Amino acid sequence: MSKHRKEASTKKASNGSFRSLFMHADNADMFLMAVGLISAICDGLGTPPVMLVFTNKMMNSIGGSSSVSADVYTDKINKNAVRLCYLAVGKWVACFLEGYCWSRTSERQASRLRLTYLKAVLRQEVAYFDLNVTSTADIISGISSDSLIIQEFISEKVPTLVMNGATFVGSYIMSFVLLWRLAIVGFPFIILLVIPGLVFGRILMRLSREIREEYNKADTVAQQAFSSVRTVYSFVGEKKTIKDYSDALDGTVKLGLKQGLAKGLAIGSKGVTFAVWAFLCWYGSRLVMYHGARGGTVWSVGALITFGGLAFGSGMTNVKYLSDAMAASKRIREVIKRVPVIDSENMEGEILQEVWGEVEFKNVKFAYPSRPESMVFEDFNLKVPAGKTVALVGGSGSGKSTVIALLQRFYDPRGGEICVDGVRIDKLQLKWLRSQMGLVSQEPALFDTTIKENILFGKEDATMEEVTEAAKASNAHNFISQLPQAYDTQVLFPSFRINDSFVCISLLLCR
């Protein structure tokens, strides 16, 4: 068991590939991502690189207004103003396409990912859950949390990362084109603009992760209380539950105060831009005096260097989201690609033309995968003739439920054979084998849908007449008919009470 746990933790720690984030993209998603990518690049290049180029020309025109006629000056200002208007319209279109395309494709891909992941989880054998899943919350977390991480990265972080990258590259290219002397001097200051953002970004990420873990502890307390609310009420444990929940939230308060301090320092660290501006203004003034530079050009290059550095710092903070998204995609992909040992989707195997129902266990040896050292059966033998009713009697843990689990091939024995009508069950088609059996467990469960839909789980293509007949056969038709909406009544736990006979209805549909 420890070996499996180590393997699971090793897999969980490693990251997947960037390509795996888009493993559920189809041709339509490829088109949306291509349009969104181009739009994000245009968004990043539009502001500030291209805008500051037009601003540079406008400011130089204003600065040189005394040396040209009024008509020429007005014409230059109008042309630059029109260009800025065109830029504004182009920027609006690019931002709209960027937001729409990435949001749309992320929803499409995440929807398919959740469906595929759920199908893959339901396909796994029971032993997989014994070894790799500690609670149902782990499965829900895989479906919701991991998919949300990927969806958020695709919809928000990818376009933001591309936009910031385009802004950084475009800003520094434009700064070198406009005034390379000032650009060379200002380029090293990118370190002052990037490092504070990276440092505080990592701190905030760590604090966010710790806060999320603390909230998970509080969520666990709430989930346990709500799932066993009758037990809580019966033992008058309301105050204790509230106290436990309050104590679980104490850690989030302390971490929240640290997060607030870190956010304040991160925002305050942006004040270093004023120091960078001061130096660029001083050096730019010397370029104006001794090298014939224009004032508008100096201002534009200074703004390009500053905004480009800030964009680079903002983009680097999204690298952490990339790492989280790739790790989430790897966890999901491992489950999706895993072929279970007992595969319910495998259509190979024999199908008996006629089933008599003779069951035989021959020298069966078995131990649960989670407890391999504790043998449940050692040379277990049992023969149930066809048409006979047999009761297995024994103390708790004697193996009564294990017999049924082995017969339904939830697990495979370590040794020996289990036969139905003389044929080993591992040679039979698994779907067909399970379709020949009906099981009423000790704790019947219903899905959050109508009574009719719950009954149809026994036979999805059954008619309403068959549903009614099955309900009558299980002696449940009368009380179902007395409900406000009869078979269309919504099943809502824990307010809806049900007995074992109702669960038998769906089993009768299989016959």
mmCIF file of C-alpha atoms in Angstrom, residues 249-400:
data_model
loop_
_atom_site.group_PDB
_atom_site.id
_atom_site.type_symbol
_atom_site.label_atom_id
_atom_site.label_comp_id
_atom_site.label_asym_id
_atom_site.label_seq_id
_atom_site.Cartn_x
_atom_site.Cartn_y
_atom_site.Cartn_z
ATOM 1 C CA LEU A 249 -11.452 29.367 10.317
ATOM 2 C CA ASP A 250 -8.960 30.894 12.789
ATOM 3 C CA GLY A 251 -6.043 29.943 10.548
ATOM 4 C CA THR A 252 -7.580 31.707 7.551
ATOM 5 C CA VAL A 253 -7.880 34.942 9.561
ATOM 6 C CA LYS A 254 -4.162 34.954 10.429
ATOM 7 C CA LEU A 255 -3.174 34.101 6.874
ATOM 8 C CA GLY A 256 -5.572 36.753 5.574
ATOM 9 C CA LEU A 257 -3.782 39.417 7.626
ATOM 10 C CA LYS A 258 -0.430 38.291 6.192
ATOM 11 C CA GLN A 259 -1.918 38.313 2.695
ATOM 12 C CA GLY A 260 -3.189 41.863 3.195
ATOM 13 C CA LEU A 261 0.279 43.003 4.313
ATOM 14 C CA ALA A 262 1.902 41.291 1.323
ATOM 15 C CA LYS A 263 -0.614 42.874 -1.066
ATOM 16 C CA GLY A 264 0.053 46.302 0.415
ATOM 17 C CA LEU A 265 3.815 45.881 0.018
ATOM 18 C CA ALA A 266 3.342 44.569 -3.527
ATOM 19 C CA ILE A 267 1.223 47.569 -4.521
ATOM 20 C CA GLY A 268 3.573 49.952 -2.736
ATOM 21 C CA SER A 269 6.603 48.453 -4.499
ATOM 22 C CA LYS A 270 5.275 49.898 -7.745
ATOM 23 C CA GLY A 271 6.460 53.260 -6.450
ATOM 24 C CA VAL A 272 9.894 52.300 -7.800
ATOM 25 C CA THR A 273 8.546 53.336 -11.205
ATOM 26 C CA PHE A 274 8.749 56.967 -10.094
ATOM 27 C CA ALA A 275 12.462 56.531 -9.391
ATOM 28 C CA VAL A 276 12.931 55.003 -12.848
ATOM 29 C CA TRP A 277 10.963 57.872 -14.377
ATOM 30 C CA ALA A 278 13.115 60.415 -12.537
ATOM 31 C CA PHE A 279 16.320 58.938 -13.921
ATOM 32 C CA LEU A 280 14.938 58.635 -17.453
ATOM 33 C CA CYS A 281 13.750 62.244 -17.346
ATOM 34 C CA TRP A 282 17.190 63.406 -16.212
ATOM 35 C CA TYR A 283 19.066 61.413 -18.838
ATOM 36 C CA GLY A 284 16.464 62.270 -21.477
ATOM 37 C CA SER A 285 16.931 65.973 -20.826
ATOM 38 C CA ARG A 286 20.639 65.602 -21.598
ATOM 39 C CA LEU A 287 19.801 63.820 -24.838
ATOM 40 C CA VAL A 288 17.530 66.733 -25.744
ATOM 41 C CA MET A 289 20.232 69.291 -24.950
ATOM 42 C CA TYR A 290 23.271 67.580 -26.486
ATOM 43 C CA HIS A 291 22.007 64.985 -28.998
ATOM 44 C CA GLY A 292 19.024 66.705 -30.611
ATOM 45 C CA ALA A 293 16.376 64.384 -29.188
ATOM 46 C CA ARG A 294 12.752 65.551 -29.103
ATOM 47 C CA GLY A 295 10.844 65.961 -25.848
ATOM 48 C CA GLY A 296 7.888 63.878 -26.979
ATOM 49 C CA THR A 297 10.225 61.054 -28.007
ATOM 50 C CA VAL A 298 11.978 61.091 -24.638
ATOM 51 C CA TRP A 299 8.640 60.929 -22.821
ATOM 52 C CA SER A 300 7.335 58.117 -25.035
ATOM 53 C CA VAL A 301 10.475 55.999 -24.665
ATOM 54 C CA GLY A 302 10.421 56.459 -20.895
ATOM 55 C CA ALA A 303 6.787 55.350 -20.796
ATOM 56 C CA LEU A 304 7.545 52.368 -23.065
ATOM 57 C CA ILE A 305 10.391 51.206 -20.829
ATOM 58 C CA THR A 306 8.291 51.580 -17.682
ATOM 59 C CA PHE A 307 5.126 49.966 -18.991
ATOM 60 C CA GLY A 308 7.092 47.215 -20.728
ATOM 61 C CA GLY A 309 8.877 46.304 -17.497
ATOM 62 C CA LEU A 310 5.641 46.280 -15.521
ATOM 63 C CA ALA A 311 4.003 44.104 -18.179
ATOM 64 C CA PHE A 312 6.899 41.646 -18.006
ATOM 65 C CA GLY A 313 6.578 41.443 -14.216
ATOM 66 C CA SER A 314 2.832 40.898 -14.435
ATOM 67 C CA GLY A 315 3.329 38.209 -17.066
ATOM 68 C CA MET A 316 5.889 36.352 -14.955
ATOM 69 C CA THR A 317 3.409 36.036 -12.086
ATOM 70 C CA ASN A 318 1.188 33.960 -14.408
ATOM 71 C CA VAL A 319 3.918 31.334 -14.820
ATOM 72 C CA LYS A 320 2.841 29.899 -11.442
ATOM 73 C CA TYR A 321 -0.674 29.447 -12.812
ATOM 74 C CA LEU A 322 0.827 27.633 -15.798
ATOM 75 C CA SER A 323 2.631 25.235 -13.473
ATOM 76 C CA ASP A 324 -0.561 24.578 -11.471
ATOM 77 C CA ALA A 325 -2.607 24.048 -14.632
ATOM 78 C CA MET A 326 -0.090 21.575 -16.085
ATOM 79 C CA ALA A 327 0.002 19.643 -12.798
ATOM 80 C CA ALA A 328 -3.814 19.519 -12.785
ATOM 81 C CA SER A 329 -3.904 18.350 -16.407
ATOM 82 C CA LYS A 330 -1.414 15.588 -15.622
ATOM 83 C CA ARG A 331 -3.559 14.315 -12.755
ATOM 84 C CA ILE A 332 -6.652 14.326 -14.952
ATOM 85 C CA ARG A 333 -4.880 12.793 -17.950
ATOM 86 C CA GLU A 334 -3.498 9.929 -15.853
ATOM 87 C CA VAL A 335 -7.022 8.955 -14.828
ATOM 88 C CA ILE A 336 -8.411 9.349 -18.349
ATOM 89 C CA LYS A 337 -5.625 7.295 -19.935
ATOM 90 C CA ARG A 338 -5.649 4.590 -17.256
ATOM 91 C CA VAL A 339 -7.091 1.274 -18.393
ATOM 92 C CA PRO A 340 -8.518 -0.518 -15.340
ATOM 93 C CA VAL A 341 -7.655 -4.123 -14.569
ATOM 94 C CA ILE A 342 -11.371 -4.942 -14.393
ATOM 95 C CA ASP A 343 -12.666 -2.882 -17.314
ATOM 96 C CA SER A 344 -16.440 -2.426 -17.469
ATOM 97 C CA GLU A 345 -16.103 -0.944 -20.973
ATOM 98 C CA ASN A 346 -14.387 -4.037 -22.356
ATOM 99 C CA MET A 347 -16.866 -5.767 -24.660
ATOM 100 C CA GLU A 348 -14.767 -8.919 -25.010
ATOM 101 C CA GLY A 349 -15.773 -12.133 -23.284
ATOM 102 C CA GLU A 350 -18.431 -14.819 -23.487
ATOM 103 C CA ILE A 351 -22.186 -14.259 -23.266
ATOM 104 C CA LEU A 352 -24.208 -17.252 -22.163
ATOM 105 C CA GLN A 353 -27.302 -17.866 -24.263
ATOM 106 C CA GLU A 354 -29.195 -19.217 -21.269
ATOM 107 C CA VAL A 355 -28.511 -18.547 -17.607
ATOM 108 C CA TRP A 356 -29.511 -21.131 -14.988
ATOM 109 C CA GLY A 357 -27.891 -19.362 -12.052
ATOM 110 C CA GLU A 358 -25.558 -21.941 -10.533
ATOM 111 C CA VAL A 359 -22.759 -20.188 -8.614
ATOM 112 C CA GLU A 360 -19.612 -21.890 -7.384
ATOM 113 C CA PHE A 361 -16.497 -20.680 -5.514
ATOM 114 C CA LYS A 362 -13.526 -23.048 -5.840
ATOM 115 C CA ASN A 363 -10.547 -22.681 -3.476
ATOM 116 C CA VAL A 364 -10.838 -18.883 -3.542
ATOM 117 C CA LYS A 365 -8.121 -16.817 -1.885
ATOM 118 C CA PHE A 366 -8.694 -13.106 -1.407
ATOM 119 C CA ALA A 367 -7.429 -10.052 0.461
ATOM 120 C CA TYR A 368 -8.478 -6.468 -0.142
ATOM 121 C CA PRO A 369 -5.861 -4.435 -2.069
ATOM 122 C CA SER A 370 -5.786 -1.819 0.693
ATOM 123 C CA ARG A 371 -5.041 -4.549 3.297
ATOM 124 C CA PRO A 372 -3.024 -7.209 1.436
ATOM 125 C CA GLU A 373 -1.664 -8.696 4.660
ATOM 126 C CA SER A 374 -5.162 -9.520 6.009
ATOM 127 C CA MET A 375 -6.547 -12.555 4.187
ATOM 128 C CA VAL A 376 -10.337 -12.603 4.034
ATOM 129 C CA PHE A 377 -10.652 -15.990 2.282
ATOM 130 C CA GLU A 378 -8.237 -18.901 2.357
ATOM 131 C CA ASP A 379 -9.354 -21.855 0.167
ATOM 132 C CA PHE A 380 -12.976 -20.727 0.343
ATOM 133 C CA ASN A 381 -15.477 -23.084 -1.295
ATOM 134 C CA LEU A 382 -19.170 -22.512 -1.883
ATOM 135 C CA LYS A 383 -21.700 -23.974 -4.288
ATOM 136 C CA VAL A 384 -25.180 -22.521 -4.762
ATOM 137 C CA PRO A 385 -27.405 -24.664 -7.020
ATOM 138 C CA ALA A 386 -29.608 -22.926 -9.567
ATOM 139 C CA GLY A 387 -32.990 -21.815 -8.211
ATOM 140 C CA LYS A 388 -32.005 -22.179 -4.545
ATOM 141 C CA THR A 389 -32.196 -19.444 -1.916
ATOM 142 C CA VAL A 390 -29.058 -19.277 0.226
ATOM 143 C CA ALA A 391 -28.324 -17.118 3.266
ATOM 144 C CA LEU A 392 -24.757 -16.310 4.311
ATOM 145 C CA VAL A 393 -24.605 -15.939 8.090
ATOM 146 C CA GLY A 394 -21.654 -14.710 10.107
ATOM 147 C CA GLY A 395 -20.227 -12.016 12.275
ATOM 148 C CA SER A 396 -19.114 -8.599 11.109
ATOM 149 C CA GLY A 397 -16.046 -8.900 8.878
ATOM 150 C CA SER A 398 -16.515 -12.606 8.192
ATOM 151 C CA GLY A 399 -16.719 -12.035 4.424
ATOM 152 C CA LYS A 400 -20.448 -12.044 3.632
#
